[in-house]
Short mmCIF file of C-alpha atoms and ligand atoms in Angstrom, two decimals:
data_model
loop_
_atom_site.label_atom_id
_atom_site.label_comp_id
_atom_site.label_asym_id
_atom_site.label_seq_id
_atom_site.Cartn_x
_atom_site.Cartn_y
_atom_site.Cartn_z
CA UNK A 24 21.49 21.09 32.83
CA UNK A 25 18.14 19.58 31.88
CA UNK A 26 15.50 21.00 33.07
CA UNK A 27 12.38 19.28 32.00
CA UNK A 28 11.96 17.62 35.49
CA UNK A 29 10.17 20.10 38.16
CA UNK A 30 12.07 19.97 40.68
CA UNK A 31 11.36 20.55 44.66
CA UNK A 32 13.55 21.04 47.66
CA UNK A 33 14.28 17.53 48.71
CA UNK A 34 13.52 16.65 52.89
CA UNK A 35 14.74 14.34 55.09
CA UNK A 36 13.83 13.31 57.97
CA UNK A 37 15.96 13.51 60.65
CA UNK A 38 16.39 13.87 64.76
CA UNK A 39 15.66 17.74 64.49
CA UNK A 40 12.00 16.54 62.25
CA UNK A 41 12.08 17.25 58.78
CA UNK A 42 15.05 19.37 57.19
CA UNK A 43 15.38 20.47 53.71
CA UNK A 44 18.23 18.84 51.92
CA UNK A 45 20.39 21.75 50.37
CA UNK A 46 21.08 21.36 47.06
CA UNK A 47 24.52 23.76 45.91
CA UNK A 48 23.78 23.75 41.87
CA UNK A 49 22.90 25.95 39.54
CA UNK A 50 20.02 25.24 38.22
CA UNK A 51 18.27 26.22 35.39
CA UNK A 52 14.60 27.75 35.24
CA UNK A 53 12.58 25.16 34.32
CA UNK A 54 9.74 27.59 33.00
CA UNK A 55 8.04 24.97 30.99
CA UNK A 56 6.77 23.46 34.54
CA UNK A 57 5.19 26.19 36.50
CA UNK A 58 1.76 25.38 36.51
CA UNK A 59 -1.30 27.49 36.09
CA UNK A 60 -1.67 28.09 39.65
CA UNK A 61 2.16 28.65 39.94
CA UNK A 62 0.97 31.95 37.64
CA UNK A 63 -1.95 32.42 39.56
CA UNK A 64 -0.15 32.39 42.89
CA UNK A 65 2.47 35.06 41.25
CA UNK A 66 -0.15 37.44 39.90
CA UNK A 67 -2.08 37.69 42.99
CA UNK A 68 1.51 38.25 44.87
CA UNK A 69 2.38 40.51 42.65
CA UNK A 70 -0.35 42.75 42.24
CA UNK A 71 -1.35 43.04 46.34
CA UNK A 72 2.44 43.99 47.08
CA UNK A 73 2.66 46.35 44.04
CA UNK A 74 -0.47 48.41 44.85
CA UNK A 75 0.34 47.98 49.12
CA UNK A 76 4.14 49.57 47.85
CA UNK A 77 2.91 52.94 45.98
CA UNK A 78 4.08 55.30 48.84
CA UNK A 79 5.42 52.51 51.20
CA UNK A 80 8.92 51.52 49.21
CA UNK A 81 11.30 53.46 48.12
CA UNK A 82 12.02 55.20 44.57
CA UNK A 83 14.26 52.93 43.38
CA UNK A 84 12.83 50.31 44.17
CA UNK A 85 9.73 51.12 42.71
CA UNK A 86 11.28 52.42 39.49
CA UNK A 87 13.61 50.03 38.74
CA UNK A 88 10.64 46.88 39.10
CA UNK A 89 9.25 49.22 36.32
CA UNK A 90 12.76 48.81 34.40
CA UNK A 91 12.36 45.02 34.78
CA UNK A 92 9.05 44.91 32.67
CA UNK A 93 7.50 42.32 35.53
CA UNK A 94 3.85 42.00 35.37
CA UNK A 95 1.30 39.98 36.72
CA UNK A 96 0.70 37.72 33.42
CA UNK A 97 3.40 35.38 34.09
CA UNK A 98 6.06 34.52 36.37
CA UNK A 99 9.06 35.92 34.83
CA UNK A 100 12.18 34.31 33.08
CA UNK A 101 15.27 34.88 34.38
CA UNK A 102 16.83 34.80 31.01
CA UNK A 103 14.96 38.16 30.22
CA UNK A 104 15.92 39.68 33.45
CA UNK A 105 19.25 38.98 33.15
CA UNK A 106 19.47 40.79 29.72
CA UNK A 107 18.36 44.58 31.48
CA UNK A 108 20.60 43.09 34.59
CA UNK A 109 23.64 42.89 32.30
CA UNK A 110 23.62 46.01 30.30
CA UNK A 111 23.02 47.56 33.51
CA UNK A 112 24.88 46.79 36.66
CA UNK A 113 26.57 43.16 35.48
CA UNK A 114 24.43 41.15 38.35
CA UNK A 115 23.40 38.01 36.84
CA UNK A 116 20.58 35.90 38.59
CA UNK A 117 20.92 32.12 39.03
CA UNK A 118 18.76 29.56 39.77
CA UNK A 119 18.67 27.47 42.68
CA UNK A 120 16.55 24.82 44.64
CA UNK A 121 16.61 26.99 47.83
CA UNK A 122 18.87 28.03 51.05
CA UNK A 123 23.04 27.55 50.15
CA UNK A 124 25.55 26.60 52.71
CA UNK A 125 27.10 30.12 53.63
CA UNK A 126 30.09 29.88 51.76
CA UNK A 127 28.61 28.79 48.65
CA UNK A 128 26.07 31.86 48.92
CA UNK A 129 28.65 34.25 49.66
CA UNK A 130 30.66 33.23 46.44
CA UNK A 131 27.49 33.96 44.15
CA UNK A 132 27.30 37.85 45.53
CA UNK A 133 31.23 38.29 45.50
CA UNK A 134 30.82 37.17 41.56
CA UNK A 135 27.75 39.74 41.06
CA UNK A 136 25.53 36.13 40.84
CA UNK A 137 21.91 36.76 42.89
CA UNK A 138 20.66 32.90 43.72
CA UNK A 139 17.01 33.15 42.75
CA UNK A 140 14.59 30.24 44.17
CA UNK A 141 12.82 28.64 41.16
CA UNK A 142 9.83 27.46 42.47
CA UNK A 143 6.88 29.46 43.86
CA UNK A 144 5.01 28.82 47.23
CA UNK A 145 1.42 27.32 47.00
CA UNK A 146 -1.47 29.11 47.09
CA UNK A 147 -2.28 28.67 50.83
CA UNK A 148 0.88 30.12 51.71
CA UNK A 149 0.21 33.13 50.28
CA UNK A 150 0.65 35.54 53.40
CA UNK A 151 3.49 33.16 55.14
CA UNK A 152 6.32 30.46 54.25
CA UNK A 153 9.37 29.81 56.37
CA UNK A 154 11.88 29.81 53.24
CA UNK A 155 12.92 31.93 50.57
CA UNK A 156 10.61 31.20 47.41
CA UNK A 157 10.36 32.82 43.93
CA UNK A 158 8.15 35.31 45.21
CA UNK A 159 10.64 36.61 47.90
CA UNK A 160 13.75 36.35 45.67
CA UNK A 161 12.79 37.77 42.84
CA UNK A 162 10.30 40.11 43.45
CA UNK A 163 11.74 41.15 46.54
CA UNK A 164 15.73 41.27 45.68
CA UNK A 165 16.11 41.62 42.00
CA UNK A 166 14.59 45.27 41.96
CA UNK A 167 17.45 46.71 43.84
CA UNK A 168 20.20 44.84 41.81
CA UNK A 169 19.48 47.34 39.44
CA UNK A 170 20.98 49.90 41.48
CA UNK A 171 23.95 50.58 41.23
CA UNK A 172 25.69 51.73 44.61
CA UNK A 173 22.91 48.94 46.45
CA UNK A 174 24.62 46.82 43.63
CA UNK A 175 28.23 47.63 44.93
CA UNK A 176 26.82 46.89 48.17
CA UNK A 177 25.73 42.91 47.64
CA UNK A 178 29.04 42.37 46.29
CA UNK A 179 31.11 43.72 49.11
CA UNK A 180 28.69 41.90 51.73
CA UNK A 181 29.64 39.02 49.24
CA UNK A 182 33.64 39.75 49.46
CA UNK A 183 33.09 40.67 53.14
CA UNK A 184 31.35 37.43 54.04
CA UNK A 185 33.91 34.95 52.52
CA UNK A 186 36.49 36.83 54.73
CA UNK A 187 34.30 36.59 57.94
CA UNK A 188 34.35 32.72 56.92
CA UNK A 189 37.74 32.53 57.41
CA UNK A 190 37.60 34.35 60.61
CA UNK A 191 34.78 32.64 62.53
CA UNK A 192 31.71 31.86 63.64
CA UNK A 193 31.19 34.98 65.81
CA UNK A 194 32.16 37.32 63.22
CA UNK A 195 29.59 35.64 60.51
CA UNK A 196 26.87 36.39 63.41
CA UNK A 197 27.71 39.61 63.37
CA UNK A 198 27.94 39.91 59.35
CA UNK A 199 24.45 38.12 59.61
CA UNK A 200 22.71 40.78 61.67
CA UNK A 201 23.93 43.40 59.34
CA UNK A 202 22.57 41.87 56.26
CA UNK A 203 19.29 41.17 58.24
CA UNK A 204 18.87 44.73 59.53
CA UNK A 205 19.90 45.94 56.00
CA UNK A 206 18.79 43.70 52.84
CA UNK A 207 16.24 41.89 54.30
CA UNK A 208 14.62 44.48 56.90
CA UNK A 209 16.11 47.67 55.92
CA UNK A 210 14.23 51.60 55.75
CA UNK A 211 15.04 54.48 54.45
CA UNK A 212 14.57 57.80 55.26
CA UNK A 213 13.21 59.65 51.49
CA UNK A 214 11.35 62.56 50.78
CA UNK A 215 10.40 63.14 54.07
CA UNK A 216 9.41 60.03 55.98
CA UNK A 217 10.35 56.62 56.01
CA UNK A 218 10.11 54.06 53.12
CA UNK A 219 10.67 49.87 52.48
CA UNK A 220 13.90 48.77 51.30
CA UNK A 221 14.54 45.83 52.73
CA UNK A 222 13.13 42.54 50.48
CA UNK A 223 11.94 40.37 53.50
CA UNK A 224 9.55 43.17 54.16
CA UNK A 225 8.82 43.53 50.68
CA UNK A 226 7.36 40.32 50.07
CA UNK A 227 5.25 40.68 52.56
CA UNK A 228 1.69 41.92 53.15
CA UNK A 229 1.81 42.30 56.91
CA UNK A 230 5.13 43.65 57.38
CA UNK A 231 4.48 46.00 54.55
CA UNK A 232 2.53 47.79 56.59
CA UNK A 233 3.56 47.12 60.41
CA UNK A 234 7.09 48.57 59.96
CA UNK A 235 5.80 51.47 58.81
CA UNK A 236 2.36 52.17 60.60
CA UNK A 237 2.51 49.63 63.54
CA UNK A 238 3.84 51.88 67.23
CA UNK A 239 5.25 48.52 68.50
CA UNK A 240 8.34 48.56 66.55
CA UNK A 241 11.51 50.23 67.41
CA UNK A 242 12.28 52.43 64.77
CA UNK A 243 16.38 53.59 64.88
CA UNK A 244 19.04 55.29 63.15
CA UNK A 245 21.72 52.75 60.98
CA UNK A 246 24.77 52.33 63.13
CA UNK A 247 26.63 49.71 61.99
CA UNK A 248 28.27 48.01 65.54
CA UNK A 249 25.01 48.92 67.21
CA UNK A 250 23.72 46.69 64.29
CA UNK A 251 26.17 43.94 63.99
CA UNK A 252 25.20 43.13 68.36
CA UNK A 253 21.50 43.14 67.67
CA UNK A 254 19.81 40.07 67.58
CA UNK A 255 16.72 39.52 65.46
CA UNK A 256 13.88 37.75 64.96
CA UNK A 257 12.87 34.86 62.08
CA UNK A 258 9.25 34.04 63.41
CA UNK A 259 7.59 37.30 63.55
CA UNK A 260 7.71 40.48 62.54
CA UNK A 261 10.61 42.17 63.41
CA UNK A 262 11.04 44.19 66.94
CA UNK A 263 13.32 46.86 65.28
CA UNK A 264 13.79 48.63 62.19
CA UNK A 265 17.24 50.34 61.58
CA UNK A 266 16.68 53.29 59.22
CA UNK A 267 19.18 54.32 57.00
CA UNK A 268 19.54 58.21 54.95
CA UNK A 269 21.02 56.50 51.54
CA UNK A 270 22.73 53.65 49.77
CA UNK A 271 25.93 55.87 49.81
CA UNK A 272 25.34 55.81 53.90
CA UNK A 273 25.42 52.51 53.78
CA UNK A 274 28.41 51.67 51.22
CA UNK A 275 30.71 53.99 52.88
CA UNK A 276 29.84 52.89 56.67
CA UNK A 277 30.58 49.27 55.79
CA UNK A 278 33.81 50.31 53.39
CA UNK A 279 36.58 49.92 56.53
CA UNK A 280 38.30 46.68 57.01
CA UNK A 281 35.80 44.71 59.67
CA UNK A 282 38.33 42.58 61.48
CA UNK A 283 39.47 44.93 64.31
CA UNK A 284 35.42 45.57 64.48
CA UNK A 285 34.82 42.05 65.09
CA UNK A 286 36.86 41.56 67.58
CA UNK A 287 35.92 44.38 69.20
CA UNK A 288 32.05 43.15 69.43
CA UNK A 289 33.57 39.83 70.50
CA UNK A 290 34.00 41.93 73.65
CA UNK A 291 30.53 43.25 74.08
CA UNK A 292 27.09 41.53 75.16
CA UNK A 293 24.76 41.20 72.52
CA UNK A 294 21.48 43.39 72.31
CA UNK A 295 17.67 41.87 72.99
CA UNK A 296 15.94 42.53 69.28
CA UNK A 297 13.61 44.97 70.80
CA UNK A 298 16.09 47.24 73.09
CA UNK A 299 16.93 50.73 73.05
CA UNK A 300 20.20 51.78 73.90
CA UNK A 301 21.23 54.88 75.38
CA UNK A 302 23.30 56.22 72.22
CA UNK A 303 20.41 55.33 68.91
CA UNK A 304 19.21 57.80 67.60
CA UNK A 305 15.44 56.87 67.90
CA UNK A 306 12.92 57.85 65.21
CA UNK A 307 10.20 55.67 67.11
CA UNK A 308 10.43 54.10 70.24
CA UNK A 309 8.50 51.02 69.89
CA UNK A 310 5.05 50.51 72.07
CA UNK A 311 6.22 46.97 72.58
CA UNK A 312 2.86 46.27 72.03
CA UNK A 313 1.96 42.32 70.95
CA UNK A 314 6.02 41.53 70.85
CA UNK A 315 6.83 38.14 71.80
CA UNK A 316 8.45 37.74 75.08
CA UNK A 317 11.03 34.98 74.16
CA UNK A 318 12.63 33.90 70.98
CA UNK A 319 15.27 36.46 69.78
CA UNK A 320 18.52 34.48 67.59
N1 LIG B 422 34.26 45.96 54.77
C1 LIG B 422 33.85 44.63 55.11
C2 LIG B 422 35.04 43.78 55.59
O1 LIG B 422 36.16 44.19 55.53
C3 LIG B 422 33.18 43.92 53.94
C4 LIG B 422 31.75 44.31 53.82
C5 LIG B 422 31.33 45.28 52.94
C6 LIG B 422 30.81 43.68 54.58
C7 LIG B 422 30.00 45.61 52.82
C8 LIG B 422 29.48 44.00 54.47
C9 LIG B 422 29.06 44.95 53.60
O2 LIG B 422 34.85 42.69 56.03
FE1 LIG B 423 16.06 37.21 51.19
#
């Protein structure tokens, strides 16, 4: 593919305003075209999140960035990631213009492929964009992919999500919340308190800090049908942090066959994004304070 052009998500405008127009190809890195500010904007990311995570994220996250060799100079290539990805847990990233259809995404983790958005947000999005970026992807995601049971884990939520395609819409809600509450928004209990796992949180200042300092959040115990009925939020920070005690927790709760658990939840009323339920087992009940009142999906 050539890659000279810089490419940007494509809009349209439509009767819901103006949509991105996803784009399913591969697409190479078009390094060549990041700008000096595209640098800039990466160094500054980088360094705030990597001195806010010391103590904050967890080990392997934190060690295995190291094993990367990512640094502020430059936005990194994928080529050179994907050499220490290869010897080391197969993952391969590829490039892409942004968001995927479901199916399409789901295919890329089933085949150990992580789609990495090339370009990077501008600089006066620094703190906030609505989509996944460079920043988010690959600082946020790659780390973990370098671990090899959370490895194990993105291909079976891969495997597990091209089944729930088959099945239906309610049981890809349901597959949705778990990779929410997990990969994106996901703690872990580690050497005595809680750390970051989760890559939205990650790749961001605020939440950095909120979901582990802030009283307003819910802080609870994984539990994985408690976690597949909980709705979440996509506008603010989230009202609920599930906790988990280890990637092995987490690989062998979501080992069993989900279909009879789908159906089950198909049953059962979904759960507000900042309730507590009688059986979680609560590491922090949640002040509340500053939540928005409306606005769950
Ligand atoms: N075990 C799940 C299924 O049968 C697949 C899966 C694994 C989903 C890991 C998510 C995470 O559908
Ligand atoms: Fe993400």
């Amino acid at each position: 593919m050539n890659s000279s052009e810089p490419r940007r998500i494509e809009h349209q405008q439509t009767d819901k305003g103006y949509v991105p127009v996803y784009t399913t190809a591969v697409v190479e890195q078009p390094w060549a075209s990041y700008s000096r500010t595209d640098h800039r904007t990466w160094a500054t990311l980088f360094e705030r999140q990597r001195d806010l995570l010391k103590g904050r994220a967890c080990r392997e996250f934190i060690e295995n960035q190291e094993r990367f060799g990512m640094s502020p100079d430059a936005i990194p290539r994928f080529d050179d990631l994907n050499e220490v990805l290869a010897k080391a847990t197969g993952w391969q990233l590829v490039g892409v213009e942004g968001l995927l259809p479901e199916l399409v995404f789901f295919d890329h983790l089933a085949n150990r492929r992580f789609p990495v958005t090339w370009w990077i947000r501008k600089p006066e999005q620094l703190d906030y964009l609505a989509e996944p970026d460079l920043f988010h992807d690959l600082f946020g995601h790659v780390p973990l992919l370098l671990e090899p049971v959370f490895a194990d884990y993105m291909q079976a939520y891969g495997r597990g999500g091209v089944k729930a395609h088959g099945i239906g819409a309610e049981a890809l809600v349901n597959l949705t919340r778990l990779y929410w509450y997990t990969v994106e928004f996901g703690l872990i209990r580690q050497d005595g308190g809680l750390r970051i796992y989760g890559s939205g949180i990650v790749s961001s200042k605020g939440e950095s800090i909120y979901c582990l300092e802030s009283p307003a959040p819910n802080r609870i115990g994984f539990d994985l049908r408690r976690i597949m009925r909980t709705r979440y939020r996509i506008d603010t920070y989230q009202k609920t942090y599930f906790v988990i005690d280890s990637f092995e927790q987490l690989m062998d709760a979501t080992r069993p066959d989900f279909r009879p658990l789908y159906a089950e939840i198909a049953a059962q009323p979904s759960i507000p994004a900042g309730d507590v339920q009688g059986g979680d087992l609560v590491h922090h009940r949640g002040s509340g304070e500053g939540w928005a009142t409306d606005g769950d999906v």
